[in-house]
């Protein structure tokens, strides 16, 4: 089966983007089938062959949940998860733009943005690919989306941040091995600042139903 590719962009996790990726609605959208059974000639009976079933798994829907992508962030290809080119697995898939959709799972490592594709001819029966985004998890470590990992599209409890100026913070690896040294650690997620413990020195925007992160200095 041939591989399909689509331009994609990784959204790195910055509080700058507001608990980014708030996003990663529905399971991956189905792809419309094209082609209809041929019409029989007038006055002559003709049997209509049934439409072949669309294969399940790899190739049925572009980057559906549990499918895998190749290495690459500015461009990527859907590949079988068992292949040597497989780099990350889709843990959630939604149509539309990230800003308009639900957030990715907490430990998502990165997000791929999928450009809309409407091919003039559809020789393989895959149909159009709508604009969307896929929440990805690396098949092998490191996992920047894990608590303290220093990346990912969301800030979660256990993550560390540093001040980037202008009242903004960005995530840094808690072990101090990243490019930036961590200054604060998010210890709790609450609904309002008043619910944070007395040791809180910084409030971090997390989003969701507990949008306030209580961070203590390191």
PDB file of C-alpha atoms in Angstrom:
ATOM      1  CA  UNK A   1       0.000   0.000   0.000  1.00  0.00           C
ATOM      2  CA  UNK A   2       1.402   3.366  -0.945  1.00  0.00           C
ATOM      3  CA  UNK A   3       2.190   5.875   1.739  1.00  0.00           C
ATOM      4  CA  UNK A   4       0.350   9.149   1.994  1.00  0.00           C
ATOM      5  CA  UNK A   5       1.891  12.381   3.166  1.00  0.00           C
ATOM      6  CA  UNK A   6       0.639  15.703   4.335  1.00  0.00           C
ATOM      7  CA  UNK A   7       2.333  18.887   5.385  1.00  0.00           C
ATOM      8  CA  UNK A   8       2.381  19.039   9.159  1.00  0.00           C
ATOM      9  CA  UNK A   9       3.702  21.278  11.827  1.00  0.00           C
ATOM     10  CA  UNK A  10       4.614  20.325  15.336  1.00  0.00           C
ATOM     11  CA  UNK A  11       3.129  22.586  17.980  1.00  0.00           C
ATOM     12  CA  UNK A  12       5.631  22.650  20.783  1.00  0.00           C
ATOM     13  CA  UNK A  13       4.184  23.247  24.151  1.00  0.00           C
ATOM     14  CA  UNK A  14       4.454  26.623  25.516  1.00  0.00           C
ATOM     15  CA  UNK A  15       2.351  28.253  28.099  1.00  0.00           C
ATOM     16  CA  UNK A  16       2.844  31.095  25.595  1.00  0.00           C
ATOM     17  CA  UNK A  17       0.316  29.326  23.424  1.00  0.00           C
ATOM     18  CA  UNK A  18      -1.852  28.911  26.418  1.00  0.00           C
ATOM     19  CA  UNK A  19      -1.700  25.384  27.601  1.00  0.00           C
ATOM     20  CA  UNK A  20      -1.400  24.864  24.006  1.00  0.00           C
ATOM     21  CA  UNK A  21      -2.831  22.726  22.587  1.00  0.00           C
ATOM     22  CA  UNK A  22      -5.799  22.862  24.073  1.00  0.00           C
ATOM     23  CA  UNK A  23      -6.631  20.529  21.971  1.00  0.00           C
ATOM     24  CA  UNK A  24      -5.787  17.288  21.015  1.00  0.00           C
ATOM     25  CA  UNK A  25     -13.824  16.134  19.254  1.00  0.00           C
ATOM     26  CA  UNK A  26     -14.649  13.193  17.887  1.00  0.00           C
ATOM     27  CA  UNK A  27     -12.606  10.197  16.899  1.00  0.00           C
ATOM     28  CA  UNK A  28     -10.833  10.669  13.629  1.00  0.00           C
ATOM     29  CA  UNK A  29     -13.167  11.782  10.948  1.00  0.00           C
ATOM     30  CA  UNK A  30     -14.140   9.294   8.329  1.00  0.00           C
ATOM     31  CA  UNK A  31     -13.178   9.887   4.726  1.00  0.00           C
ATOM     32  CA  UNK A  32     -15.993  10.050   2.228  1.00  0.00           C
ATOM     33  CA  UNK A  33     -16.029   7.285  -0.331  1.00  0.00           C
ATOM     34  CA  UNK A  34     -16.124   8.242  -3.975  1.00  0.00           C
ATOM     35  CA  UNK A  35     -17.299   6.312  -6.951  1.00  0.00           C
ATOM     36  CA  UNK A  36     -20.744   4.855  -7.521  1.00  0.00           C
ATOM     37  CA  UNK A  37     -21.801   1.588  -9.150  1.00  0.00           C
ATOM     38  CA  UNK A  38     -22.209   2.078 -12.899  1.00  0.00           C
ATOM     39  CA  UNK A  39     -25.692   2.589 -14.316  1.00  0.00           C
ATOM     40  CA  UNK A  40     -26.919  -0.335 -16.465  1.00  0.00           C
ATOM     41  CA  UNK A  41     -27.579   0.417 -20.131  1.00  0.00           C
ATOM     42  CA  UNK A  42     -31.192   1.215 -20.965  1.00  0.00           C
ATOM     43  CA  UNK A  43     -33.214  -1.892 -21.729  1.00  0.00           C
ATOM     44  CA  UNK A  44     -30.489  -4.382 -20.794  1.00  0.00           C
ATOM     45  CA  UNK A  45     -30.246  -5.970 -17.330  1.00  0.00           C
ATOM     46  CA  UNK A  46     -26.942  -5.591 -15.587  1.00  0.00           C
ATOM     47  CA  UNK A  47     -25.684  -6.803 -12.202  1.00  0.00           C
ATOM     48  CA  UNK A  48     -24.095  -4.174 -10.026  1.00  0.00           C
ATOM     49  CA  UNK A  49     -20.951  -5.244  -8.202  1.00  0.00           C
ATOM     50  CA  UNK A  50     -20.887  -4.327  -4.497  1.00  0.00           C
ATOM     51  CA  UNK A  51     -18.562  -1.541  -3.437  1.00  0.00           C
ATOM     52  CA  UNK A  52     -15.336  -3.067  -2.006  1.00  0.00           C
ATOM     53  CA  UNK A  53     -14.990  -2.700   1.750  1.00  0.00           C
ATOM     54  CA  UNK A  54     -12.556  -0.059   2.898  1.00  0.00           C
ATOM     55  CA  UNK A  55      -9.619  -1.661   4.713  1.00  0.00           C
ATOM     56  CA  UNK A  56      -9.350  -1.243   8.468  1.00  0.00           C
ATOM     57  CA  UNK A  57      -6.249  -0.014  10.260  1.00  0.00           C
ATOM     58  CA  UNK A  58      -3.369   1.606   8.363  1.00  0.00           C
ATOM     59  CA  UNK A  59      -4.609   3.517   5.347  1.00  0.00           C
ATOM     60  CA  UNK A  60      -8.345   3.563   6.100  1.00  0.00           C
ATOM     61  CA  UNK A  61      -8.307   7.154   7.422  1.00  0.00           C
ATOM     62  CA  UNK A  62      -5.311   9.453   7.253  1.00  0.00           C
ATOM     63  CA  UNK A  63      -3.588   9.352  10.666  1.00  0.00           C
ATOM     64  CA  UNK A  64      -6.502   7.847  12.542  1.00  0.00           C
ATOM     65  CA  UNK A  65      -6.202   6.963  16.222  1.00  0.00           C
ATOM     66  CA  UNK A  66      -3.577   4.247  16.822  1.00  0.00           C
ATOM     67  CA  UNK A  67      -1.943   4.787  13.436  1.00  0.00           C
ATOM     68  CA  UNK A  68       1.654   5.986  13.169  1.00  0.00           C
ATOM     69  CA  UNK A  69       3.661   8.696  11.458  1.00  0.00           C
ATOM     70  CA  UNK A  70       7.219   8.736  10.198  1.00  0.00           C
ATOM     71  CA  UNK A  71       9.985  10.937  11.580  1.00  0.00           C
ATOM     72  CA  UNK A  72       9.691  14.600  10.713  1.00  0.00           C
ATOM     73  CA  UNK A  73       7.944  17.675  12.011  1.00  0.00           C
ATOM     74  CA  UNK A  74       7.547  19.982   9.020  1.00  0.00           C
ATOM     75  CA  UNK A  75       6.514  17.089   6.808  1.00  0.00           C
ATOM     76  CA  UNK A  76       5.444  13.575   7.695  1.00  0.00           C
ATOM     77  CA  UNK A  77       4.038  10.389   6.264  1.00  0.00           C
ATOM     78  CA  UNK A  78       1.608   7.821   7.604  1.00  0.00           C
ATOM     79  CA  UNK A  79       3.405   4.486   7.922  1.00  0.00           C
ATOM     80  CA  UNK A  80       2.619   1.064   9.412  1.00  0.00           C
ATOM     81  CA  UNK A  81       3.337   1.084  13.156  1.00  0.00           C
ATOM     82  CA  UNK A  82       5.359  -2.110  12.807  1.00  0.00           C
ATOM     83  CA  UNK A  83       7.690  -0.562  10.228  1.00  0.00           C
ATOM     84  CA  UNK A  84      11.158   0.770  10.922  1.00  0.00           C
ATOM     85  CA  UNK A  85      10.119   4.282   9.828  1.00  0.00           C
ATOM     86  CA  UNK A  86       7.398   4.564  12.471  1.00  0.00           C
ATOM     87  CA  UNK A  87       8.219   7.286  15.008  1.00  0.00           C
ATOM     88  CA  UNK A  88       5.018   8.266  16.841  1.00  0.00           C
ATOM     89  CA  UNK A  89       1.470   6.989  17.369  1.00  0.00           C
ATOM     90  CA  UNK A  90      -1.776   8.964  17.139  1.00  0.00           C
ATOM     91  CA  UNK A  91      -3.479   9.092  20.549  1.00  0.00           C
ATOM     92  CA  UNK A  92      -6.283  11.470  19.486  1.00  0.00           C
ATOM     93  CA  UNK A  93      -7.399  12.877  16.127  1.00  0.00           C
ATOM     94  CA  UNK A  94      -9.784  15.758  15.424  1.00  0.00           C
ATOM     95  CA  UNK A  95     -10.982  17.821  12.492  1.00  0.00           C
ATOM     96  CA  UNK A  96     -10.631  21.579  12.368  1.00  0.00           C
ATOM     97  CA  UNK A  97      -8.089  23.883  14.000  1.00  0.00           C
ATOM     98  CA  UNK A  98      -6.497  23.273  17.402  1.00  0.00           C
ATOM     99  CA  UNK A  99      -7.823  26.547  18.789  1.00  0.00           C
ATOM    100  CA  UNK A 100     -11.396  25.465  17.998  1.00  0.00           C
ATOM    101  CA  UNK A 101     -11.201  21.856  19.142  1.00  0.00           C
ATOM    102  CA  UNK A 102     -10.730  19.892  22.355  1.00  0.00           C
ATOM    103  CA  UNK A 103      -7.368  19.611  24.035  1.00  0.00           C
ATOM    104  CA  UNK A 104      -4.943  16.786  23.433  1.00  0.00           C
ATOM    105  CA  UNK A 105      -4.461  14.168  26.170  1.00  0.00           C
ATOM    106  CA  UNK A 106      -2.237  15.357  29.017  1.00  0.00           C
ATOM    107  CA  UNK A 107       0.862  13.356  28.066  1.00  0.00           C
ATOM    108  CA  UNK A 108       0.812  14.151  24.341  1.00  0.00           C
ATOM    109  CA  UNK A 109       4.392  14.671  23.125  1.00  0.00           C
ATOM    110  CA  UNK A 110       3.572  16.884  20.138  1.00  0.00           C
ATOM    111  CA  UNK A 111       0.787  17.810  17.728  1.00  0.00           C
ATOM    112  CA  UNK A 112       0.724  17.432  13.958  1.00  0.00           C
ATOM    113  CA  UNK A 113      -1.390  19.900  12.003  1.00  0.00           C
ATOM    114  CA  UNK A 114      -2.953  18.290   8.940  1.00  0.00           C
ATOM    115  CA  UNK A 115      -3.631  20.473   5.922  1.00  0.00           C
ATOM    116  CA  UNK A 116      -6.839  20.014   3.972  1.00  0.00           C
ATOM    117  CA  UNK A 117      -6.441  17.949   0.816  1.00  0.00           C
ATOM    118  CA  UNK A 118      -9.044  17.565  -1.902  1.00  0.00           C
ATOM    119  CA  UNK A 119      -7.399  15.690  -4.765  1.00  0.00           C
ATOM    120  CA  UNK A 120      -8.855  16.169  -8.227  1.00  0.00           C
ATOM    121  CA  UNK A 121      -8.542  12.439  -8.815  1.00  0.00           C
ATOM    122  CA  UNK A 122      -8.688   9.792  -6.126  1.00  0.00           C
ATOM    123  CA  UNK A 123      -7.151   6.691  -7.595  1.00  0.00           C
ATOM    124  CA  UNK A 124      -6.829   4.818  -4.297  1.00  0.00           C
ATOM    125  CA  UNK A 125     -10.282   5.528  -2.914  1.00  0.00           C
ATOM    126  CA  UNK A 126      -9.073   7.488   0.095  1.00  0.00           C
ATOM    127  CA  UNK A 127     -11.103  10.595  -0.647  1.00  0.00           C
ATOM    128  CA  UNK A 128     -10.460  14.098   0.639  1.00  0.00           C
ATOM    129  CA  UNK A 129      -8.560  14.740   3.855  1.00  0.00           C
ATOM    130  CA  UNK A 130     -10.113  17.563   5.947  1.00  0.00           C
ATOM    131  CA  UNK A 131      -8.093  20.029   7.957  1.00  0.00           C
ATOM    132  CA  UNK A 132      -7.367  18.621  11.385  1.00  0.00           C
ATOM    133  CA  UNK A 133      -4.768  17.793  13.994  1.00  0.00           C
ATOM    134  CA  UNK A 134      -3.339  14.629  15.477  1.00  0.00           C
ATOM    135  CA  UNK A 135      -2.097  14.341  19.061  1.00  0.00           C
ATOM    136  CA  UNK A 136       1.069  12.248  18.939  1.00  0.00           C
ATOM    137  CA  UNK A 137       2.984  10.111  21.413  1.00  0.00           C
ATOM    138  CA  UNK A 138       6.525   9.006  20.596  1.00  0.00           C
ATOM    139  CA  UNK A 139       6.941   5.263  20.241  1.00  0.00           C
ATOM    140  CA  UNK A 140      10.245   5.460  22.125  1.00  0.00           C
ATOM    141  CA  UNK A 141      11.565   7.811  24.854  1.00  0.00           C
ATOM    142  CA  UNK A 142      12.079  10.641  25.416  1.00  0.00           C
ATOM    143  CA  UNK A 143       8.517  11.743  26.121  1.00  0.00           C
ATOM    144  CA  UNK A 144       8.509  15.540  26.526  1.00  0.00           C
ATOM    145  CA  UNK A 145       4.789  15.439  27.302  1.00  0.00           C
ATOM    146  CA  UNK A 146       5.308  13.498  30.534  1.00  0.00           C
ATOM    147  CA  UNK A 147       5.272  15.483  33.810  1.00  0.00           C
ATOM    148  CA  UNK A 148       8.579  17.330  34.058  1.00  0.00           C
ATOM    149  CA  UNK A 149       9.602  16.325  30.543  1.00  0.00           C
ATOM    150  CA  UNK A 150      10.147  19.882  29.380  1.00  0.00           C
ATOM    151  CA  UNK A 151       7.824  19.898  26.379  1.00  0.00           C
ATOM    152  CA  UNK A 152       4.547  18.732  24.958  1.00  0.00           C
ATOM    153  CA  UNK A 153       1.520  20.836  24.027  1.00  0.00           C
ATOM    154  CA  UNK A 154       0.145  21.169  27.556  1.00  0.00           C
ATOM    155  CA  UNK A 155       1.363  22.296  30.952  1.00  0.00           C
ATOM    156  CA  UNK A 156       0.324  19.767  33.598  1.00  0.00           C
ATOM    157  CA  UNK A 157       0.972  19.079  37.263  1.00  0.00           C
ATOM    158  CA  UNK A 158       4.586  18.005  37.668  1.00  0.00           C
ATOM    159  CA  UNK A 159       5.904  20.259  34.912  1.00  0.00           C
ATOM    160  CA  UNK A 160       8.551  22.914  35.487  1.00  0.00           C
ATOM    161  CA  UNK A 161       8.663  26.376  33.942  1.00  0.00           C
ATOM    162  CA  UNK A 162      10.920  29.406  33.690  1.00  0.00           C
ATOM    163  CA  UNK A 163      10.155  33.073  33.159  1.00  0.00           C
ATOM    164  CA  UNK A 164      10.553  34.164  29.544  1.00  0.00           C
ATOM    165  CA  UNK A 165       9.776  37.822  30.202  1.00  0.00           C
ATOM    166  CA  UNK A 166       6.674  39.999  29.754  1.00  0.00           C
ATOM    167  CA  UNK A 167       4.862  37.991  32.414  1.00  0.00           C
ATOM    168  CA  UNK A 168       5.043  34.765  30.424  1.00  0.00           C
ATOM    169  CA  UNK A 169       6.516  31.401  31.309  1.00  0.00           C
ATOM    170  CA  UNK A 170       7.685  28.477  29.243  1.00  0.00           C
ATOM    171  CA  UNK A 171       8.279  24.871  30.103  1.00  0.00           C
ATOM    172  CA  UNK A 172      11.713  23.517  31.006  1.00  0.00           C
ATOM    173  CA  UNK A 173      12.817  19.996  31.885  1.00  0.00           C
ATOM    174  CA  UNK A 174      12.692  19.522  35.639  1.00  0.00           C
ATOM    175  CA  UNK A 175      16.000  17.627  35.629  1.00  0.00           C
ATOM    176  CA  UNK A 176      17.805  20.763  34.425  1.00  0.00           C
ATOM    177  CA  UNK A 177      19.237  19.038  31.365  1.00  0.00           C
ATOM    178  CA  UNK A 178      17.417  21.220  28.852  1.00  0.00           C
ATOM    179  CA  UNK A 179      18.472  24.497  27.259  1.00  0.00           C
ATOM    180  CA  UNK A 180      16.754  26.473  30.020  1.00  0.00           C
ATOM    181  CA  UNK A 181      16.957  25.931  33.752  1.00  0.00           C
ATOM    182  CA  UNK A 182      13.652  25.385  35.574  1.00  0.00           C
ATOM    183  CA  UNK A 183      12.627  28.044  38.081  1.00  0.00           C
ATOM    184  CA  UNK A 184       9.202  26.849  39.270  1.00  0.00           C
ATOM    185  CA  UNK A 185       7.344  23.557  39.496  1.00  0.00           C
ATOM    186  CA  UNK A 186       3.577  23.140  39.122  1.00  0.00           C
ATOM    187  CA  UNK A 187       2.420  21.198  42.161  1.00  0.00           C
ATOM    188  CA  UNK A 188      -1.344  21.481  41.934  1.00  0.00           C
ATOM    189  CA  UNK A 189      -4.185  22.324  39.530  1.00  0.00           C
ATOM    190  CA  UNK A 190      -7.135  24.215  41.017  1.00  0.00           C
ATOM    191  CA  UNK A 191     -10.209  26.153  39.919  1.00  0.00           C
ATOM    192  CA  UNK A 192      -9.155  29.500  41.432  1.00  0.00           C
ATOM    193  CA  UNK A 193      -5.988  31.131  42.773  1.00  0.00           C
ATOM    194  CA  UNK A 194      -7.439  31.221  46.266  1.00  0.00           C
ATOM    195  CA  UNK A 195      -7.280  27.399  46.309  1.00  0.00           C
ATOM    196  CA  UNK A 196      -3.499  27.316  45.869  1.00  0.00           C
ATOM    197  CA  UNK A 197      -1.323  26.536  48.926  1.00  0.00           C
ATOM    198  CA  UNK A 198       0.568  29.283  50.755  1.00  0.00           C
ATOM    199  CA  UNK A 199       3.862  28.147  49.220  1.00  0.00           C
ATOM    200  CA  UNK A 200       2.673  29.160  45.745  1.00  0.00           C
ATOM    201  CA  UNK A 201       4.949  31.742  44.115  1.00  0.00           C
ATOM    202  CA  UNK A 202       3.557  31.638  40.566  1.00  0.00           C
ATOM    203  CA  UNK A 203       0.200  30.983  38.945  1.00  0.00           C
ATOM    204  CA  UNK A 204       0.327  29.147  35.626  1.00  0.00           C
ATOM    205  CA  UNK A 205      -2.520  29.030  33.133  1.00  0.00           C
ATOM    206  CA  UNK A 206      -3.410  25.394  32.455  1.00  0.00           C
ATOM    207  CA  UNK A 207      -6.850  25.503  30.870  1.00  0.00           C
ATOM    208  CA  UNK A 208      -9.564  22.897  31.331  1.00  0.00           C
ATOM    209  CA  UNK A 209     -11.872  22.584  34.338  1.00  0.00           C
ATOM    210  CA  UNK A 210      -8.958  23.338  36.708  1.00  0.00           C
ATOM    211  CA  UNK A 211      -7.324  26.185  34.833  1.00  0.00           C
ATOM    212  CA  UNK A 212      -4.950  27.483  37.523  1.00  0.00           C
ATOM    213  CA  UNK A 213      -1.599  25.835  38.160  1.00  0.00           C
ATOM    214  CA  UNK A 214      -0.003  26.479  41.560  1.00  0.00           C
ATOM    215  CA  UNK A 215       3.781  26.615  41.155  1.00  0.00           C
ATOM    216  CA  UNK A 216       6.426  26.764  43.860  1.00  0.00           C
ATOM    217  CA  UNK A 217       9.985  28.037  43.401  1.00  0.00           C
ATOM    218  CA  UNK A 218      12.796  25.519  42.942  1.00  0.00           C
TER     219      UNK A 218
END
